[in-house]
Short mmCIF file of C-alpha atoms and ligand atoms in Angstrom, two decimals:
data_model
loop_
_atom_site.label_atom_id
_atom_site.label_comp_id
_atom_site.label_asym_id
_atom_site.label_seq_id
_atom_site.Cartn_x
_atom_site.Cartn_y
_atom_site.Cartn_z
CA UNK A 1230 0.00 0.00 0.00
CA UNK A 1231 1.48 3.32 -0.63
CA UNK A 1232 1.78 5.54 1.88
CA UNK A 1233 -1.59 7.73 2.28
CA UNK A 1234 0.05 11.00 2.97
CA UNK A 1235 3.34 12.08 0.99
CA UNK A 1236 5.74 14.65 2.51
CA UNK A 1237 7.78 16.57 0.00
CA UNK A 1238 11.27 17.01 1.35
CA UNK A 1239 13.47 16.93 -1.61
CA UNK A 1240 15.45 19.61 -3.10
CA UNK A 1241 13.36 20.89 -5.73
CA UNK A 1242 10.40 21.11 -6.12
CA UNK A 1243 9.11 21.61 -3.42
CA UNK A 1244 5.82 21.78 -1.40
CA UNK A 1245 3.27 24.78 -2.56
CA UNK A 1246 1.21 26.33 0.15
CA UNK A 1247 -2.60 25.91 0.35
CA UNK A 1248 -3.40 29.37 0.12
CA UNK A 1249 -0.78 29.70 -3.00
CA UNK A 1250 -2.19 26.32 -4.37
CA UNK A 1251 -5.94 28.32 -4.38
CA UNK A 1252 -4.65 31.36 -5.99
CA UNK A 1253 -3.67 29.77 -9.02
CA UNK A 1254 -6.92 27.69 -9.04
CA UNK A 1255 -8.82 30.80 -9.72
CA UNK A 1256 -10.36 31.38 -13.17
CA UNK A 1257 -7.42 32.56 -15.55
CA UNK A 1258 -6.91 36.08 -16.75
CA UNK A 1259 -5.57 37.73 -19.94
CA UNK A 1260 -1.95 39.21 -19.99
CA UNK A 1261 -2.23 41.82 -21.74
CA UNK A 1262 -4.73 43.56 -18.80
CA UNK A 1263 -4.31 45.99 -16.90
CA UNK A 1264 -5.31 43.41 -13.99
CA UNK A 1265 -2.06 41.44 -15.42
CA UNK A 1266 -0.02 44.66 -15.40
CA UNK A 1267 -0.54 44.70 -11.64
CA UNK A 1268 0.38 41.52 -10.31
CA UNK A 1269 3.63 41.30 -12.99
CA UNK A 1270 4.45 44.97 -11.23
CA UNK A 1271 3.78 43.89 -7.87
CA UNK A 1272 5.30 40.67 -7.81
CA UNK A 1273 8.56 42.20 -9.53
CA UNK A 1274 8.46 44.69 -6.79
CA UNK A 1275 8.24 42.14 -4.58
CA UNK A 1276 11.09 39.94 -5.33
CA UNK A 1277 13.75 42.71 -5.02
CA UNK A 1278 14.50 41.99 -1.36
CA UNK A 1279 15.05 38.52 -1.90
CA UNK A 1280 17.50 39.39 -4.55
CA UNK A 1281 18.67 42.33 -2.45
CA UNK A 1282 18.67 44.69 -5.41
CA UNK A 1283 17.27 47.46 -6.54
CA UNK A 1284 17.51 46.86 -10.46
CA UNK A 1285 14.73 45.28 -12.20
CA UNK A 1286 14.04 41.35 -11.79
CA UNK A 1287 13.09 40.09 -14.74
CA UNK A 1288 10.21 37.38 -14.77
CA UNK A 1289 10.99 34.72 -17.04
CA UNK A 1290 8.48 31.41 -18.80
CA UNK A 1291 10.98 28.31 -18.09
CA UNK A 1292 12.87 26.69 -15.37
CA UNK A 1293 15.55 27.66 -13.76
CA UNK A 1294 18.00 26.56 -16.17
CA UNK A 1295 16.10 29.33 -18.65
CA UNK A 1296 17.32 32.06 -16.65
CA UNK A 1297 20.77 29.99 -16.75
CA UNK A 1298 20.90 30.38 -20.26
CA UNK A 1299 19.42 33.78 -20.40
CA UNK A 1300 22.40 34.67 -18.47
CA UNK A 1301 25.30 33.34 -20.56
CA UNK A 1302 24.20 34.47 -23.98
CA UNK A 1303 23.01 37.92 -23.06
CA UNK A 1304 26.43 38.99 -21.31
CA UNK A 1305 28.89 37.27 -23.49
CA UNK A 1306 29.38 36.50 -26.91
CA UNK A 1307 30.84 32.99 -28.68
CA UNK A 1308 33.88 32.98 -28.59
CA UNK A 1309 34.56 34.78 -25.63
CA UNK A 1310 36.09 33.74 -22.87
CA UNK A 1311 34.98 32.80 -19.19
CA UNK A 1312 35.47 31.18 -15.56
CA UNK A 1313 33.33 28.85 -14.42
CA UNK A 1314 33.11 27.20 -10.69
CA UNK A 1315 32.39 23.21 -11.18
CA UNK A 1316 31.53 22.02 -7.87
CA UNK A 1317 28.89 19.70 -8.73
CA UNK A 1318 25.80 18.92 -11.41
CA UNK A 1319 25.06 22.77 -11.64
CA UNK A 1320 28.41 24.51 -11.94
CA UNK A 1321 29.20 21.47 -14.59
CA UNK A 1322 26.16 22.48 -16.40
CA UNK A 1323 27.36 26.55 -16.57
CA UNK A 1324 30.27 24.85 -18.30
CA UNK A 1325 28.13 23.09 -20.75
CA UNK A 1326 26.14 25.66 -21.56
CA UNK A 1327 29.08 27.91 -22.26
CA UNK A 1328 30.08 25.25 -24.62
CA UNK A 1329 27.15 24.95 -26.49
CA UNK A 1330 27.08 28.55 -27.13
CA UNK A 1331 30.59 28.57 -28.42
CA UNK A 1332 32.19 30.33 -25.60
CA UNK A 1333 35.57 29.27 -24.30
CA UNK A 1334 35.23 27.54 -20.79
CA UNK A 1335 37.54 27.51 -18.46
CA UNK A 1336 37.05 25.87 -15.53
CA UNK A 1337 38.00 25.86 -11.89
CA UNK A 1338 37.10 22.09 -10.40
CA UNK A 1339 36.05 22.09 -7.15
CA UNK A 1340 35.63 18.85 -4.68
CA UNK A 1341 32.34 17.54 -4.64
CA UNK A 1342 31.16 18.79 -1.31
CA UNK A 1343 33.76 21.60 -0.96
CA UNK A 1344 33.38 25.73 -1.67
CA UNK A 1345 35.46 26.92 -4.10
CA UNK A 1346 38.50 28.99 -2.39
CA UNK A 1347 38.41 32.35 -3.51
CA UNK A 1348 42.38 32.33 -4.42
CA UNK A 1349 41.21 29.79 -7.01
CA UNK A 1350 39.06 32.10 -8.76
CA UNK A 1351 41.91 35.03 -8.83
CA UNK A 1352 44.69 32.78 -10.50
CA UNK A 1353 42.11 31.37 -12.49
CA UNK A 1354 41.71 35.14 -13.66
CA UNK A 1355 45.47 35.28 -13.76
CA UNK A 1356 45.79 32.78 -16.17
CA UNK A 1357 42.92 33.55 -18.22
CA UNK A 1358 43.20 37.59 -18.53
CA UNK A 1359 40.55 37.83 -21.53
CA UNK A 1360 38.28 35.88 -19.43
CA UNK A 1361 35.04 38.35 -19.24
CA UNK A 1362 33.25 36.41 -16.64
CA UNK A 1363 33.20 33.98 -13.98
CA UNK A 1364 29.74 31.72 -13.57
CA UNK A 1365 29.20 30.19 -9.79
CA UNK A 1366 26.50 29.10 -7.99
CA UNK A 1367 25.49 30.50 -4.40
CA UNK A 1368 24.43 27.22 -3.47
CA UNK A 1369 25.52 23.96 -5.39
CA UNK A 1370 22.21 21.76 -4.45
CA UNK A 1371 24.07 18.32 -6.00
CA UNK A 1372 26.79 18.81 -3.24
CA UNK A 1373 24.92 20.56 -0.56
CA UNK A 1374 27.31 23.13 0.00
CA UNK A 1375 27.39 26.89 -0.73
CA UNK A 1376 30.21 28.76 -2.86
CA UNK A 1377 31.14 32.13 -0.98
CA UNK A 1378 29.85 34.68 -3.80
CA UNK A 1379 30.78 37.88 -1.35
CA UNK A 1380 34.02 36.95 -1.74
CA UNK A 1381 34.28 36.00 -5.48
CA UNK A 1382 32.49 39.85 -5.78
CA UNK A 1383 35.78 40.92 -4.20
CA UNK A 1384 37.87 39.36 -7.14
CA UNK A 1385 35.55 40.36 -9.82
CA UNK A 1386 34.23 43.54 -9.13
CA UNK A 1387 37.80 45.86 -9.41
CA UNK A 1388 38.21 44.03 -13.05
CA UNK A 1389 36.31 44.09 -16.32
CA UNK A 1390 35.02 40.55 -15.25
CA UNK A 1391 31.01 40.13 -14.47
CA UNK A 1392 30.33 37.24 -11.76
CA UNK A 1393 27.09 35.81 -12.41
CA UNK A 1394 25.62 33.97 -9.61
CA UNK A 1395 22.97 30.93 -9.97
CA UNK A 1396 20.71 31.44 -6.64
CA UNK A 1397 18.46 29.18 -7.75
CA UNK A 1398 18.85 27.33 -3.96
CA UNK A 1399 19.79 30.66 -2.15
CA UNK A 1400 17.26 33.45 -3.40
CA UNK A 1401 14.97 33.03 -0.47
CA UNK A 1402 17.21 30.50 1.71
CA UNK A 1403 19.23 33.19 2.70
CA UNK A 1404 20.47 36.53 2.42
CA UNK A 1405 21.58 37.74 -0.81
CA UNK A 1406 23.15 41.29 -1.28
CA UNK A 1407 23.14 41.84 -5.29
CA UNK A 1408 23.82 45.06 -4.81
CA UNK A 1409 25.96 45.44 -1.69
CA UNK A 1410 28.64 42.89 -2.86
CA UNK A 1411 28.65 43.54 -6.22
CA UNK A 1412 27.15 40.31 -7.93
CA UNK A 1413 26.39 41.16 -11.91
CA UNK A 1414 23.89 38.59 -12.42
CA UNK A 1415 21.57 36.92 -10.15
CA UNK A 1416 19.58 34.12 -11.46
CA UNK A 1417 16.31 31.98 -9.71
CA UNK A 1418 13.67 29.64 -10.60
CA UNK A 1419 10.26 29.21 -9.04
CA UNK A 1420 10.27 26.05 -7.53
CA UNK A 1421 13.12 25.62 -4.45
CA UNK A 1422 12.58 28.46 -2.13
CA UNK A 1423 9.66 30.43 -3.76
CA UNK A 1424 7.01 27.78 -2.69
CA UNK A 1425 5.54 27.42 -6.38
CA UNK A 1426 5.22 24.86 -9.24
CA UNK A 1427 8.09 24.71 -11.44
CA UNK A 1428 7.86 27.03 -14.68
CA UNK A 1429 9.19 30.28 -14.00
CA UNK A 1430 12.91 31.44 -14.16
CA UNK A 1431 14.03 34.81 -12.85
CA UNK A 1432 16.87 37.36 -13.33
CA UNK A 1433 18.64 40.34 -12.27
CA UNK A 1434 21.57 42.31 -13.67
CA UNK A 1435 23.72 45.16 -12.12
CA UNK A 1436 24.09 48.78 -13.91
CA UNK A 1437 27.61 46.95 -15.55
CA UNK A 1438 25.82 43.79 -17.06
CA UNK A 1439 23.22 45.85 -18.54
CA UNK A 1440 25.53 48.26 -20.16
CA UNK A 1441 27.37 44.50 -21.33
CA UNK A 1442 23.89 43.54 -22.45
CA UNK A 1443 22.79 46.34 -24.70
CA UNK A 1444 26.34 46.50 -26.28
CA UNK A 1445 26.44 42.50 -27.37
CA UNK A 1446 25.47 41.96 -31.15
CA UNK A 1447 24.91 38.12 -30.66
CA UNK A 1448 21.52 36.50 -32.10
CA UNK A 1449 19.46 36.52 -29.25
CA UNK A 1450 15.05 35.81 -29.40
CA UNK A 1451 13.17 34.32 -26.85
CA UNK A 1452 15.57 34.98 -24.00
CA UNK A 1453 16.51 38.42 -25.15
CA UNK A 1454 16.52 40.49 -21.78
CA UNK A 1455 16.94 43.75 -23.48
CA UNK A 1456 13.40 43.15 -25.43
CA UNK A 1457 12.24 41.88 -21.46
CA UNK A 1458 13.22 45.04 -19.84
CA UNK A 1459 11.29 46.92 -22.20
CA UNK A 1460 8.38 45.02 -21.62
CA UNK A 1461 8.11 44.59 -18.41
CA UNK A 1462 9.59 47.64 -17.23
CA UNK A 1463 8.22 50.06 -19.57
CA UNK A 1464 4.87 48.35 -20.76
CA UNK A 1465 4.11 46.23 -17.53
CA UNK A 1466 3.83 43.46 -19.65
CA UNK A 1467 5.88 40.41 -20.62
CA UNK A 1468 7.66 40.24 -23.98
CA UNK A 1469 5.82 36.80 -24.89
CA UNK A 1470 2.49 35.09 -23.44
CA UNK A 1471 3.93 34.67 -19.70
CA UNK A 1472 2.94 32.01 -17.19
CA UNK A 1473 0.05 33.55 -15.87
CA UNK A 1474 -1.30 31.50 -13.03
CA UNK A 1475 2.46 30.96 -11.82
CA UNK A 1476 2.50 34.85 -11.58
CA UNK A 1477 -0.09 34.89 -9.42
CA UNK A 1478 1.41 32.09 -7.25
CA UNK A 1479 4.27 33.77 -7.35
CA UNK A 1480 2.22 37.29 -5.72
CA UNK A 1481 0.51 34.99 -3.30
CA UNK A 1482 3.75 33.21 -1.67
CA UNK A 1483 5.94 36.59 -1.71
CA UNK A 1484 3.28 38.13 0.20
CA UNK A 1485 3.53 35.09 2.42
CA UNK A 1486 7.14 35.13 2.48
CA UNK A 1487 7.24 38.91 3.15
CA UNK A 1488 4.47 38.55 6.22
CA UNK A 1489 7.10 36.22 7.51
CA UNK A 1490 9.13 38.73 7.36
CA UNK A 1491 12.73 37.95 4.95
CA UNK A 1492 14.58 38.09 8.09
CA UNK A 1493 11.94 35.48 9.63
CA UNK A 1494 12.24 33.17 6.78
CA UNK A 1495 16.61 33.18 6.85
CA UNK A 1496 15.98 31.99 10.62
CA UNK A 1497 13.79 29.57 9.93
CA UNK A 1498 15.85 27.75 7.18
CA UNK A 1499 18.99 27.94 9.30
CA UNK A 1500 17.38 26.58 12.15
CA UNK A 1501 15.97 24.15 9.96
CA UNK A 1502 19.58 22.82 8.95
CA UNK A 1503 21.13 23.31 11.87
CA UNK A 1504 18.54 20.72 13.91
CA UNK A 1505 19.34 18.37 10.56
CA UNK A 1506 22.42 18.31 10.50
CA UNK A 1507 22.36 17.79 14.75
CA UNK A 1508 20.47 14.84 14.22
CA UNK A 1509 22.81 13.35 11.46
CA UNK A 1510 25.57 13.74 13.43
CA UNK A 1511 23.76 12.39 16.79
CA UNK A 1512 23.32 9.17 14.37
CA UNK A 1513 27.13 9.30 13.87
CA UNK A 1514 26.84 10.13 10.21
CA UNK A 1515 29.04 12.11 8.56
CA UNK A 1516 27.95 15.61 6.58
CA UNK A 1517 29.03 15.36 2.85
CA UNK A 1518 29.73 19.54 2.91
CA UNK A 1519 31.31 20.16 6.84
CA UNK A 1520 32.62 23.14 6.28
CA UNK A 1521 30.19 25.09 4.15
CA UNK A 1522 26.79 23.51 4.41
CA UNK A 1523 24.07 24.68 2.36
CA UNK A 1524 20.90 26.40 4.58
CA UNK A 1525 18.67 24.89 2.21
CA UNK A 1526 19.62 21.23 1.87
CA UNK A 1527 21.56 19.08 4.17
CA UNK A 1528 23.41 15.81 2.54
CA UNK A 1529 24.32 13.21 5.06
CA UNK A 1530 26.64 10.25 3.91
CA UNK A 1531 25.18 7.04 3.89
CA UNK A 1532 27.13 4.93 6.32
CA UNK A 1533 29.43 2.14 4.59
CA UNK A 1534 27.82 -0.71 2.96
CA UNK A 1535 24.53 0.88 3.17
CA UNK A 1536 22.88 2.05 -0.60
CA UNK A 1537 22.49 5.59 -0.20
CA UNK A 1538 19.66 4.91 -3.17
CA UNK A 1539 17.58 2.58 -1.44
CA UNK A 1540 17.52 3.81 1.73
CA UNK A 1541 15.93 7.44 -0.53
CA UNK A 1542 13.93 4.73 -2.09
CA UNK A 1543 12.29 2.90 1.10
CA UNK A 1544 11.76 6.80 2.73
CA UNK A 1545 9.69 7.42 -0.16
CA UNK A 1546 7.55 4.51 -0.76
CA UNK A 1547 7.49 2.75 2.21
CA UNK A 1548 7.03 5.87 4.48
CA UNK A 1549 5.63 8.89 2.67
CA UNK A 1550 8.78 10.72 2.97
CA UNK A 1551 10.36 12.64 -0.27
CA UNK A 1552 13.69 12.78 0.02
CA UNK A 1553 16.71 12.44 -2.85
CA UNK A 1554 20.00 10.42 -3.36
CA UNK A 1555 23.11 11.83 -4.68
CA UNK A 1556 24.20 12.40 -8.41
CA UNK A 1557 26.14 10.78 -10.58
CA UNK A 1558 29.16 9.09 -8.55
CA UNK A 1559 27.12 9.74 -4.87
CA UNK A 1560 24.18 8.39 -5.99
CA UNK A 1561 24.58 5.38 -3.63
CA UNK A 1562 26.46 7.11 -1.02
CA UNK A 1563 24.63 10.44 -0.73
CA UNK A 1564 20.85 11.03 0.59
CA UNK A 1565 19.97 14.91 0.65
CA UNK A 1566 17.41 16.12 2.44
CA UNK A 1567 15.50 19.69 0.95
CA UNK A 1568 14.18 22.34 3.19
CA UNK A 1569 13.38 24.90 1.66
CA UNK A 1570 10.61 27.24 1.69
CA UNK A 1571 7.10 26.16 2.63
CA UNK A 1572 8.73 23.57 5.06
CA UNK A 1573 8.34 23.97 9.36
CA UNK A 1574 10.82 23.24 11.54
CA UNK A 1575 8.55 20.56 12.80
CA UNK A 1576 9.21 18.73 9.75
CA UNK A 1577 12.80 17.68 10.10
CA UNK A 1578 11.56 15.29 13.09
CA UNK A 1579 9.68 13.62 10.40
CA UNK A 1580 12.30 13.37 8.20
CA UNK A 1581 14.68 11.78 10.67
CA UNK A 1582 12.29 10.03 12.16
CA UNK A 1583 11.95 8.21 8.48
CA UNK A 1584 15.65 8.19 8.05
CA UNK A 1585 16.22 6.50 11.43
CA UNK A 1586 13.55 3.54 10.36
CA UNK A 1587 15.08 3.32 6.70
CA UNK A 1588 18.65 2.92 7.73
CA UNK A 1589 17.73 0.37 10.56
CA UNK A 1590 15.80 -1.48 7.90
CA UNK A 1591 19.33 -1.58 6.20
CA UNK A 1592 20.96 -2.84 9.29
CA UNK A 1593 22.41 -0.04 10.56
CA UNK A 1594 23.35 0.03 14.29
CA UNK A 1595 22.33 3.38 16.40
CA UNK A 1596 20.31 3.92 19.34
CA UNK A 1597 16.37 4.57 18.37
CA UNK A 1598 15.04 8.05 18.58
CA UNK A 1599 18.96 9.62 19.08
CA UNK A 1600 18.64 11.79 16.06
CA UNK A 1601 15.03 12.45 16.33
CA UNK A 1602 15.80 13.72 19.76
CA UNK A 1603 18.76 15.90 18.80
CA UNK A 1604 16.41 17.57 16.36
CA UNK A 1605 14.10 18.14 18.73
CA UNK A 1606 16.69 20.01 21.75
CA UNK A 1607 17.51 22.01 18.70
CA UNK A 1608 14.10 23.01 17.68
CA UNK A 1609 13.34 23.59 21.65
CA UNK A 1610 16.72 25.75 21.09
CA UNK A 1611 14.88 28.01 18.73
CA UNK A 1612 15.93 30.20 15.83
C1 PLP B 2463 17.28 23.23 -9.35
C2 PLP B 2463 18.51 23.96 -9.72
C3 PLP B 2463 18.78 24.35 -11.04
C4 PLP B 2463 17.98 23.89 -12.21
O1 PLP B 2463 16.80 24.46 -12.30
P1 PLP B 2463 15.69 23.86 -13.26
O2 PLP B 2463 14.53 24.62 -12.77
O3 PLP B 2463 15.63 22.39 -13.02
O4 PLP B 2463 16.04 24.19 -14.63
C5 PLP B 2463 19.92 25.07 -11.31
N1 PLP B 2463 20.77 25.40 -10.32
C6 PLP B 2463 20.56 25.02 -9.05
C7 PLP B 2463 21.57 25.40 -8.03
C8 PLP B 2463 19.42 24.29 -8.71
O5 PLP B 2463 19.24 23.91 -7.44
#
C-alpha cells in the first residue's frame, strides 16, 4: 500500500502552500490587462528583497536553467572567454552551456562537497586575462554546499570581469546582497525556495551587465533580456504570453514570504539545517559539505555498505517521505534532504524520524530516537 500522505522534502520542487495552491486555481486572466499589469508589477516589486537589489528582476516562462541560459548568452558572446566554478551537477552544467554557445570555458574544479577557495578564482583570472566572466553558484544543491559569492564579488568587481551567480537554492534560503557585494547577475527559478510549481525562471543584472547587455550583437530571441526590460519595465507586460497563473502564485507566496518577514524566513531555514544536521551527526553520520553547508539542503553520507539509493527509495515509498540520493558518482552514497521554503521546523523530526527507520531497515546500528531527539533540543533551542 502506498503511503496515504506524501511529505515533500526533496530539493526541488518543493511543497506549494494551500493558500498559493488556491490562488492559481482561480479562473485565468488575460496578460495583456491591466489586472495582469498589476500583479507582474507587484510581484517584480516584490522579489527585489530577496534578490537584495534594486535593479529590475526580470520574470521569465521556463525553469531555472532558462534564466541559466538567459544569463550566458546575453552577457557574453561565442567565442569569448569565461570562468566557471564546477563544484557539482550545476556549476558542470554553466560549463556546458558555455560550450554549447561557443564560448571558451575555463574551468575551476572544485571537490564535490567543498566551496570553491576564492584564491582559485583570482589565478584562475590570472591565467585567463581575456576571461570576461566567472559563472558560480550561491548554493551547489548536487553537493549541498554553498560557494562564498561575497568573496568571489571581491575578485571580480575591481576588473572588467562580471560574476554571475545561480541562486536558484539561495534566493529566499538566505540573504543575498546583489547590490551590496557587487554580484552582476543573479539568477532563480520558481520552484526551491519560492514555494511554487516549477515554470518560472528569474533574473537580475547590475548597472555593468546591462551596459554589457545592450552593447552584445549576438543573435538573441526568446531569452533576449533587453526586449524583457522593455516590456516589463516600460509596458508592464511580458515580452511573450507569460505564465500567468504561476505569476499569481508567485504574488501569493511573496506576500507570504514577506508577512514572515525575509529576516523570519533566513531563521527559519537555518534553524531548519542546523537541527538536521544535529540529528545526522547524533546518528554518527558524517555531513558530505562540513565546512560550508548549504541552509537549504543538508546531505548526510550514507554509512558504509549501506545504498544511499535505497535507503531514498524505502523513505519514499514505504514511508511517505520525499527525500533524494546523490548524483552521478554519490548516488549510492549520498541522501539529501530539501528544506526549503514552505517547510516547518517541525518537519525535520519527520524526516529523521523516516531516516532512522530506513537505515535500521538496512541494518544499521544506532540507538532509536537519538537523532530524532537531537532535532528536537535544537528546535526547543529556537531560531
Ligand atoms: C534546481 C537547480 C537548477 C535547475 O533548475 P531547473 O529549474 O531544473 O532548470 C539550477 N541550479 C541550481 C543550483 C538548482 O538547485
Amino acid at each position: 500500500m502506498p503511503p496515504i500522505k506524501k511529505y515533500l522534502l526533496t530539493p526541488g520542487p518543493t511543497q506549494v502552500p494551500p493558500e498559493v495552491l488556491l490562488e492559481m486555481a482561480r479562473p485565468l486572466i488575460h496578460h495583456r490587462t491591466p489586472e495582469f499589469s498589476a500583479e507582474l508589477d507587484k510581484a517584480r516589486e516584490r522579489l527585489k528583497p530577496l534578490f537584495g537589489t534594486a535593479q529590475e528582476v526580470l520574470v521569465l516562462s521556463s525553469s531555472g536553467t532558462g534564466a541559466m541560459e538567459a544569463a550566458v548568452c546575453n552577457l557574453l558572446a561565442p567565442r569569448e572567454e569565461a570562468i566557471f566554478v564546477n563544484g557539482g551537477k550545476f556549476g558542470e552544467r554553466w560549463g556546458k552551456m558555455l560550450g554549447a554557445h561557443g564560448m571558451t570555458a575555463h574551468e575551476v574544479k572544485v571537490e564535490w562537497g567543498r566551496a570553491v577557495d576564492p584564491e582559485q578564482v583570482e589565478q584562475a583570472l590570472e591565467r585567463h586575462p581575456r576571461a570576461r566572466a566567472v559563472f558560480v553558484q550561491a548554493s551547489e544543491t548536487s553537493t549541498t554546499a554553498v560557494h562564498p559569492v561575497e568573496q568571489l564579488a571581491e575578485v571580480t568587481r575591481g576588473r572588467d570581469v562580471l560574476l554571475i551567480v545561480d541562486g536558484i537554492t539561495s534566493v529566499g534560503v538566505f540573504e543575498q546582497k546583489m547590490d551590496e557585494w557587487g554580484l552582476d547577475a543573479l539568477v532563480s527559478g520558481s520552484q526551491k525556495a519560492l514555494m511554487l510549481p516549477p515554470g518560472l525562471g528569474l533574473i537580475a543584472l547590475s548597472e555593468r551587465a546591462w551596459e554589457r547587455a545592450r552593447s552584445l550583437k549576438t543573435p538573441r530571441y526568446y531569452f533576449d533580456l533587453n526586449r524583457e526590460l522593455r516590456a516589463q519595465r516600460d509596458e508592464h507586460t511580458t515580452a511573450y504570453t507569460p505564465a500567468v497563473t504561476l505569476v499569481r502564485g508567485l504574488n501569493k507566496s511573496l506576500e507570504l514570504i514577506h508577512g514572515e518577514t525575509l529576516e523570519a524566513v533566513f531563521a527559519r531555514h537555518r534553524l531548519m539545517a542546523e537541527a538536521v544536521r544535529e540529528g545526522a551527526r547524533a546518528l554518527g553520520l558524517k555531513l558530505f559539505a562540513p565546512d560550508s553547508p548549504a541552509p537549504g539542503v543538508t546531505g548526510i553520507l550514507a554509512p558504509g555498505g549501506i545504498d544511499a539509493a535505497k535507503v531514498v527509495r524505502m523513505m519514499r515509498d514505504n514511508l511517505g517521505v520525499g527525500v533524494q540520493a546523490g548524483q552521478d558518482h554519490m548516488r549510492t552514497k549520498l541522501i539529501r534532504i530539501g528544506h526549503m521554503g514552505y517547510v516547518a521546523p517541525f518537519e525535520m523530526l519527520v524526516a529523521l524520524s523516516a531516516l532512522e527507520m530506513a537505515l535500521r531497515q538496512h541494518g544499521y546500528d544506532f540507538s532509536a530516537g537519538a537523532g530524532v531527539a537531537a532535532v528536537q533540543r535544537r528546535l526547543a533551542a529556537g531560531a
